[in-house]
Amino acid sequence: MSEEPASPRAAAPPVLELREVHVAYGAIEALKGVDLEVREGEVVTLLGANGAGKTTTLQAISGLLRPRRGEIRFHGERVDGLPPHEVVRLGIGHSPEGRRVFPLMTVLENLRMGAYRFRGGARREDLDRVFTLFPVLAERRTQEAGTLSGGEQQMLAIGRALMTRPVLLLLDEPSMGLAPLIVTQIFTIIREINEQGTTVLLVEQNAAQALKLADRGYVLETGSIVMSDAASALLSSSRIRAAYLGEGAAE
Ligand SMILES: Nc1ncnc2c1ncn2[C@@H]1O[C@H](COP(=O)(O)OP(=O)(O)O)[C@@H](O)[C@H]1O
Ligand SMILES: [Mg+2]
């Protein structure tokens, strides 16, 4: 978007830093020394094929998985090894892959869960923020989450993560399985969330749209970062175009 080689955000302090992060599932090494950073105010996208380790990376950040080696810092403080609820309390919200809303609970109950478990109760202003971003959730507030469309469930998963009032929002494949029009809508809302001051780490297989939204991007292949650059540079890189923007790229 910008013609500047480096965005002004490049000078902002890092909110999140991963250094040489290794995560294994038993004998399976899923992350083999991941280095990544997200600065205040940025949208950073983490791209990669299925099985590359994207979800594992987000789960390590949010405390669901413990790195075998390496460090994860949030505002300079070590967070690796902390339990998930502590990580949420520090200001890291996570909208998981596959959405994972509570299907038999209403929209409102799902949103209150987001806040209640970690912050001691939903705040009116947080609910208002979510309902302003996602008017359809306000309309459907008394409806069971399981009856929502895929796109609406995705909005609810993001909304629930916002109820914890995150400084950093982790989004795991928010566009997965959704129709193109809904995907565009979700990406527009992610931009809006970022413009309201929330830093975003976005995991996507939809590289074209993710790179148009992001300031910077990283490419993960079988547990290692193989490229990182300004999003505009990645968008025009022939390697990225061949591997991730070939068939099925947006537009
Ligand atoms: N619970 C698990 N047990 C064993 N292996 C796993 C588990 N979850 C993921 N993996 C493996 O770890 C690697 C990274 O997976 P994942 O982080 O889910 O990738 P991505 O999100 O990029 O598709 C893959 O090889 C996957 O098969
Ligand atoms: Mg995944």
Short mmCIF file of N, CA and C in Angstrom, two decimals, residues 40-145:
data_model
loop_
_atom_site.label_atom_id
_atom_site.label_comp_id
_atom_site.label_asym_id
_atom_site.label_seq_id
_atom_site.Cartn_x
_atom_site.Cartn_y
_atom_site.Cartn_z
N GLU A 40 4.35 -2.93 17.93
CA GLU A 40 3.11 -2.27 18.33
C GLU A 40 2.38 -1.70 17.12
N GLY A 41 1.11 -2.02 17.00
CA GLY A 41 0.27 -1.45 15.94
C GLY A 41 0.29 -2.19 14.63
N GLU A 42 1.18 -3.16 14.51
CA GLU A 42 1.29 -3.86 13.23
C GLU A 42 0.19 -4.90 13.02
N VAL A 43 -0.02 -5.22 11.73
CA VAL A 43 -0.65 -6.48 11.36
C VAL A 43 0.47 -7.30 10.71
N VAL A 44 0.79 -8.42 11.33
CA VAL A 44 1.81 -9.32 10.77
C VAL A 44 1.12 -10.60 10.37
N THR A 45 1.42 -11.10 9.18
CA THR A 45 0.81 -12.34 8.77
C THR A 45 1.85 -13.46 8.73
N LEU A 46 1.41 -14.62 9.16
CA LEU A 46 2.24 -15.82 9.15
C LEU A 46 1.61 -16.77 8.13
N LEU A 47 2.34 -16.96 7.03
CA LEU A 47 1.82 -17.77 5.92
C LEU A 47 2.50 -19.12 5.90
N GLY A 48 1.87 -20.06 5.23
CA GLY A 48 2.50 -21.37 5.08
C GLY A 48 1.46 -22.40 4.71
N ALA A 49 1.93 -23.45 4.08
CA ALA A 49 1.05 -24.52 3.65
C ALA A 49 0.49 -25.27 4.86
N ASN A 50 -0.45 -26.12 4.58
CA ASN A 50 -1.02 -26.99 5.60
C ASN A 50 0.10 -27.81 6.25
N GLY A 51 0.14 -27.84 7.57
CA GLY A 51 1.14 -28.64 8.27
C GLY A 51 2.47 -27.93 8.49
N ALA A 52 2.57 -26.65 8.10
CA ALA A 52 3.84 -25.93 8.22
C ALA A 52 4.20 -25.61 9.67
N GLY A 53 3.17 -25.49 10.53
CA GLY A 53 3.43 -25.17 11.93
C GLY A 53 2.80 -23.87 12.39
N LYS A 54 1.88 -23.35 11.62
CA LYS A 54 1.26 -22.06 11.95
C LYS A 54 0.44 -22.14 13.23
N THR A 55 -0.44 -23.13 13.30
CA THR A 55 -1.27 -23.28 14.51
C THR A 55 -0.40 -23.56 15.73
N THR A 56 0.61 -24.38 15.54
CA THR A 56 1.54 -24.69 16.64
C THR A 56 2.18 -23.41 17.16
N THR A 57 2.55 -22.51 16.25
CA THR A 57 3.17 -21.24 16.65
C THR A 57 2.21 -20.43 17.52
N LEU A 58 0.96 -20.29 17.08
CA LEU A 58 -0.01 -19.52 17.86
C LEU A 58 -0.29 -20.19 19.21
N GLN A 59 -0.34 -21.51 19.22
CA GLN A 59 -0.62 -22.21 20.48
C GLN A 59 0.56 -22.08 21.46
N ALA A 60 1.75 -21.99 20.93
CA ALA A 60 2.91 -21.77 21.80
C ALA A 60 2.84 -20.37 22.41
N ILE A 61 2.45 -19.38 21.60
CA ILE A 61 2.35 -18.00 22.10
C ILE A 61 1.29 -17.90 23.18
N SER A 62 0.16 -18.57 22.98
CA SER A 62 -0.94 -18.41 23.95
C SER A 62 -0.84 -19.39 25.12
N GLY A 63 0.23 -20.13 25.20
CA GLY A 63 0.46 -20.97 26.38
C GLY A 63 -0.18 -22.34 26.32
N LEU A 64 -0.79 -22.67 25.18
CA LEU A 64 -1.42 -23.99 25.04
C LEU A 64 -0.36 -25.07 24.81
N LEU A 65 0.78 -24.66 24.28
CA LEU A 65 1.91 -25.58 24.10
C LEU A 65 3.14 -24.94 24.71
N ARG A 66 3.99 -25.77 25.28
CA ARG A 66 5.19 -25.25 25.90
C ARG A 66 6.40 -25.52 24.99
N PRO A 67 7.12 -24.49 24.63
CA PRO A 67 8.30 -24.72 23.77
C PRO A 67 9.33 -25.61 24.46
N ARG A 68 9.96 -26.44 23.69
CA ARG A 68 11.03 -27.28 24.21
C ARG A 68 12.31 -26.46 24.41
N ARG A 69 12.48 -25.50 23.50
CA ARG A 69 13.61 -24.58 23.60
C ARG A 69 13.16 -23.23 23.09
N GLY A 70 13.95 -22.19 23.43
CA GLY A 70 13.67 -20.86 22.91
C GLY A 70 12.89 -20.00 23.88
N GLU A 71 12.60 -18.79 23.44
CA GLU A 71 11.95 -17.80 24.31
C GLU A 71 10.81 -17.11 23.58
N ILE A 72 9.76 -16.83 24.34
CA ILE A 72 8.67 -16.01 23.83
C ILE A 72 8.51 -14.85 24.80
N ARG A 73 8.60 -13.64 24.29
CA ARG A 73 8.48 -12.45 25.15
C ARG A 73 7.32 -11.58 24.70
N PHE A 74 6.60 -11.05 25.68
CA PHE A 74 5.50 -10.13 25.44
C PHE A 74 5.83 -8.86 26.21
N HIS A 75 5.95 -7.75 25.51
CA HIS A 75 6.43 -6.50 26.12
C HIS A 75 7.74 -6.75 26.89
N GLY A 76 8.59 -7.59 26.32
CA GLY A 76 9.90 -7.85 26.91
C GLY A 76 9.95 -8.89 28.00
N GLU A 77 8.79 -9.32 28.50
CA GLU A 77 8.75 -10.31 29.60
C GLU A 77 8.52 -11.71 29.05
N ARG A 78 9.22 -12.68 29.63
CA ARG A 78 9.03 -14.07 29.21
C ARG A 78 7.60 -14.54 29.50
N VAL A 79 6.96 -15.12 28.49
CA VAL A 79 5.62 -15.69 28.71
C VAL A 79 5.58 -17.18 28.42
N ASP A 80 6.66 -17.71 27.80
CA ASP A 80 6.64 -19.15 27.54
C ASP A 80 6.66 -19.87 28.88
N GLY A 81 5.83 -20.89 29.00
CA GLY A 81 5.73 -21.62 30.26
C GLY A 81 4.59 -21.14 31.13
N LEU A 82 4.02 -19.95 30.82
CA LEU A 82 2.86 -19.50 31.60
C LEU A 82 1.62 -20.25 31.15
N PRO A 83 0.66 -20.49 32.07
CA PRO A 83 -0.59 -21.13 31.65
C PRO A 83 -1.42 -20.18 30.79
N PRO A 84 -2.28 -20.73 29.92
CA PRO A 84 -3.05 -19.91 28.98
C PRO A 84 -3.83 -18.75 29.63
N HIS A 85 -4.45 -18.98 30.79
CA HIS A 85 -5.25 -17.90 31.36
C HIS A 85 -4.39 -16.72 31.80
N GLU A 86 -3.13 -17.00 32.18
CA GLU A 86 -2.20 -15.91 32.52
C GLU A 86 -1.84 -15.11 31.28
N VAL A 87 -1.63 -15.83 30.19
CA VAL A 87 -1.26 -15.18 28.93
C VAL A 87 -2.40 -14.28 28.45
N VAL A 88 -3.62 -14.76 28.58
CA VAL A 88 -4.79 -13.95 28.21
C VAL A 88 -4.86 -12.70 29.09
N ARG A 89 -4.61 -12.89 30.37
CA ARG A 89 -4.68 -11.75 31.29
C ARG A 89 -3.65 -10.68 30.97
N LEU A 90 -2.50 -11.11 30.44
CA LEU A 90 -1.47 -10.15 30.07
C LEU A 90 -1.87 -9.35 28.84
N GLY A 91 -2.82 -9.87 28.05
CA GLY A 91 -3.28 -9.10 26.89
C GLY A 91 -3.12 -9.77 25.55
N ILE A 92 -3.05 -11.10 25.55
CA ILE A 92 -2.98 -11.82 24.28
C ILE A 92 -4.28 -12.58 24.09
N GLY A 93 -5.04 -12.20 23.07
CA GLY A 93 -6.31 -12.87 22.75
C GLY A 93 -6.09 -13.82 21.59
N HIS A 94 -6.82 -14.95 21.59
CA HIS A 94 -6.58 -15.99 20.59
C HIS A 94 -7.93 -16.44 20.01
N SER A 95 -8.08 -16.26 18.71
CA SER A 95 -9.24 -16.81 18.01
C SER A 95 -8.75 -18.07 17.30
N PRO A 96 -9.15 -19.25 17.81
CA PRO A 96 -8.49 -20.49 17.36
C PRO A 96 -8.93 -20.95 15.98
N GLU A 97 -8.12 -21.84 15.42
CA GLU A 97 -8.46 -22.46 14.15
C GLU A 97 -9.76 -23.25 14.31
N GLY A 98 -10.61 -23.18 13.31
CA GLY A 98 -11.86 -23.94 13.37
C GLY A 98 -12.91 -23.31 14.26
N ARG A 99 -12.62 -22.07 14.72
CA ARG A 99 -13.59 -21.22 15.44
C ARG A 99 -13.92 -21.66 16.86
N ARG A 100 -14.31 -22.94 17.06
CA ARG A 100 -14.52 -23.45 18.44
C ARG A 100 -15.44 -22.61 19.30
N VAL A 101 -16.56 -22.20 18.76
CA VAL A 101 -17.55 -21.53 19.62
C VAL A 101 -18.32 -22.62 20.39
N PHE A 102 -19.01 -22.23 21.45
CA PHE A 102 -19.81 -23.19 22.21
C PHE A 102 -21.18 -23.27 21.54
N PRO A 103 -21.47 -24.36 20.84
CA PRO A 103 -22.64 -24.39 19.94
C PRO A 103 -23.99 -24.28 20.66
N LEU A 104 -24.07 -24.79 21.89
CA LEU A 104 -25.36 -24.79 22.59
C LEU A 104 -25.57 -23.55 23.44
N MET A 105 -24.57 -22.70 23.47
CA MET A 105 -24.72 -21.44 24.20
C MET A 105 -25.10 -20.34 23.21
N THR A 106 -25.79 -19.33 23.72
CA THR A 106 -26.17 -18.22 22.83
C THR A 106 -24.93 -17.39 22.49
N VAL A 107 -25.14 -16.52 21.52
CA VAL A 107 -24.10 -15.58 21.11
C VAL A 107 -23.61 -14.78 22.32
N LEU A 108 -24.57 -14.25 23.06
CA LEU A 108 -24.23 -13.43 24.22
C LEU A 108 -23.45 -14.23 25.27
N GLU A 109 -23.90 -15.48 25.51
CA GLU A 109 -23.20 -16.33 26.49
C GLU A 109 -21.78 -16.63 26.03
N ASN A 110 -21.61 -16.87 24.74
CA ASN A 110 -20.26 -17.10 24.20
C ASN A 110 -19.37 -15.88 24.45
N LEU A 111 -19.92 -14.71 24.20
CA LEU A 111 -19.13 -13.49 24.38
C LEU A 111 -18.79 -13.27 25.86
N ARG A 112 -19.77 -13.53 26.71
CA ARG A 112 -19.53 -13.36 28.16
C ARG A 112 -18.50 -14.35 28.66
N MET A 113 -18.50 -15.57 28.09
CA MET A 113 -17.48 -16.56 28.45
C MET A 113 -16.09 -16.01 28.21
N GLY A 114 -15.95 -15.35 27.06
CA GLY A 114 -14.65 -14.78 26.70
C GLY A 114 -14.14 -13.88 27.80
N ALA A 115 -15.01 -13.04 28.32
CA ALA A 115 -14.60 -12.08 29.34
C ALA A 115 -14.60 -12.70 30.73
N TYR A 116 -15.62 -13.49 31.02
CA TYR A 116 -15.84 -13.98 32.38
C TYR A 116 -14.68 -14.81 32.90
N ARG A 117 -14.22 -15.73 32.06
CA ARG A 117 -13.21 -16.67 32.53
C ARG A 117 -11.90 -15.99 32.88
N PHE A 118 -11.65 -14.87 32.23
CA PHE A 118 -10.32 -14.30 32.41
C PHE A 118 -10.32 -12.93 33.05
N ARG A 119 -11.42 -12.22 32.96
CA ARG A 119 -11.39 -10.83 33.41
C ARG A 119 -12.47 -10.54 34.43
N GLY A 120 -13.10 -11.59 34.93
CA GLY A 120 -14.07 -11.37 35.99
C GLY A 120 -15.34 -10.66 35.55
N GLY A 121 -15.79 -10.93 34.34
CA GLY A 121 -17.09 -10.40 33.93
C GLY A 121 -17.03 -9.54 32.68
N ALA A 122 -18.11 -9.60 31.90
CA ALA A 122 -18.18 -8.83 30.66
C ALA A 122 -18.38 -7.36 30.99
N ARG A 123 -17.70 -6.52 30.26
CA ARG A 123 -17.90 -5.09 30.43
C ARG A 123 -18.76 -4.59 29.29
N ARG A 124 -19.68 -3.73 29.62
CA ARG A 124 -20.60 -3.16 28.64
C ARG A 124 -19.85 -2.61 27.42
N GLU A 125 -18.75 -1.91 27.67
CA GLU A 125 -18.05 -1.27 26.57
C GLU A 125 -17.41 -2.30 25.63
N ASP A 126 -16.99 -3.43 26.21
CA ASP A 126 -16.41 -4.47 25.37
C ASP A 126 -17.48 -5.12 24.49
N LEU A 127 -18.65 -5.36 25.09
CA LEU A 127 -19.77 -5.90 24.31
C LEU A 127 -20.18 -4.91 23.21
N ASP A 128 -20.24 -3.64 23.57
CA ASP A 128 -20.62 -2.62 22.58
C ASP A 128 -19.63 -2.61 21.43
N ARG A 129 -18.35 -2.74 21.75
CA ARG A 129 -17.34 -2.75 20.70
C ARG A 129 -17.58 -3.91 19.73
N VAL A 130 -17.83 -5.10 20.29
CA VAL A 130 -18.04 -6.28 19.46
C VAL A 130 -19.30 -6.14 18.62
N PHE A 131 -20.36 -5.62 19.23
CA PHE A 131 -21.62 -5.48 18.49
C PHE A 131 -21.53 -4.38 17.43
N THR A 132 -20.68 -3.39 17.65
CA THR A 132 -20.49 -2.36 16.63
C THR A 132 -19.69 -2.92 15.44
N LEU A 133 -18.67 -3.72 15.77
CA LEU A 133 -17.89 -4.35 14.70
C LEU A 133 -18.71 -5.38 13.92
N PHE A 134 -19.53 -6.12 14.66
CA PHE A 134 -20.30 -7.21 14.07
C PHE A 134 -21.80 -7.04 14.39
N PRO A 135 -22.47 -6.15 13.67
CA PRO A 135 -23.90 -5.89 13.97
C PRO A 135 -24.74 -7.17 13.91
N VAL A 136 -24.35 -8.13 13.07
CA VAL A 136 -25.12 -9.35 12.96
C VAL A 136 -25.12 -10.13 14.28
N LEU A 137 -24.05 -10.00 15.06
CA LEU A 137 -24.00 -10.69 16.36
C LEU A 137 -24.98 -10.05 17.35
N ALA A 138 -25.17 -8.75 17.24
CA ALA A 138 -26.15 -8.08 18.09
C ALA A 138 -27.55 -8.56 17.74
N GLU A 139 -27.80 -8.65 16.43
CA GLU A 139 -29.11 -9.15 15.98
C GLU A 139 -29.38 -10.56 16.47
N ARG A 140 -28.33 -11.36 16.54
CA ARG A 140 -28.50 -12.78 16.87
C ARG A 140 -28.07 -13.10 18.31
N ARG A 141 -28.05 -12.11 19.16
CA ARG A 141 -27.47 -12.30 20.49
C ARG A 141 -28.11 -13.42 21.31
N THR A 142 -29.41 -13.69 21.07
CA THR A 142 -30.07 -14.73 21.87
C THR A 142 -30.13 -16.08 21.15
N GLN A 143 -29.51 -16.13 19.96
CA GLN A 143 -29.52 -17.35 19.17
C GLN A 143 -28.38 -18.28 19.60
N GLU A 144 -28.62 -19.60 19.55
CA GLU A 144 -27.54 -20.54 19.87
C GLU A 144 -26.45 -20.45 18.80
N ALA A 145 -25.20 -20.45 19.26
CA ALA A 145 -24.08 -20.26 18.34
C ALA A 145 -24.02 -21.33 17.26
#
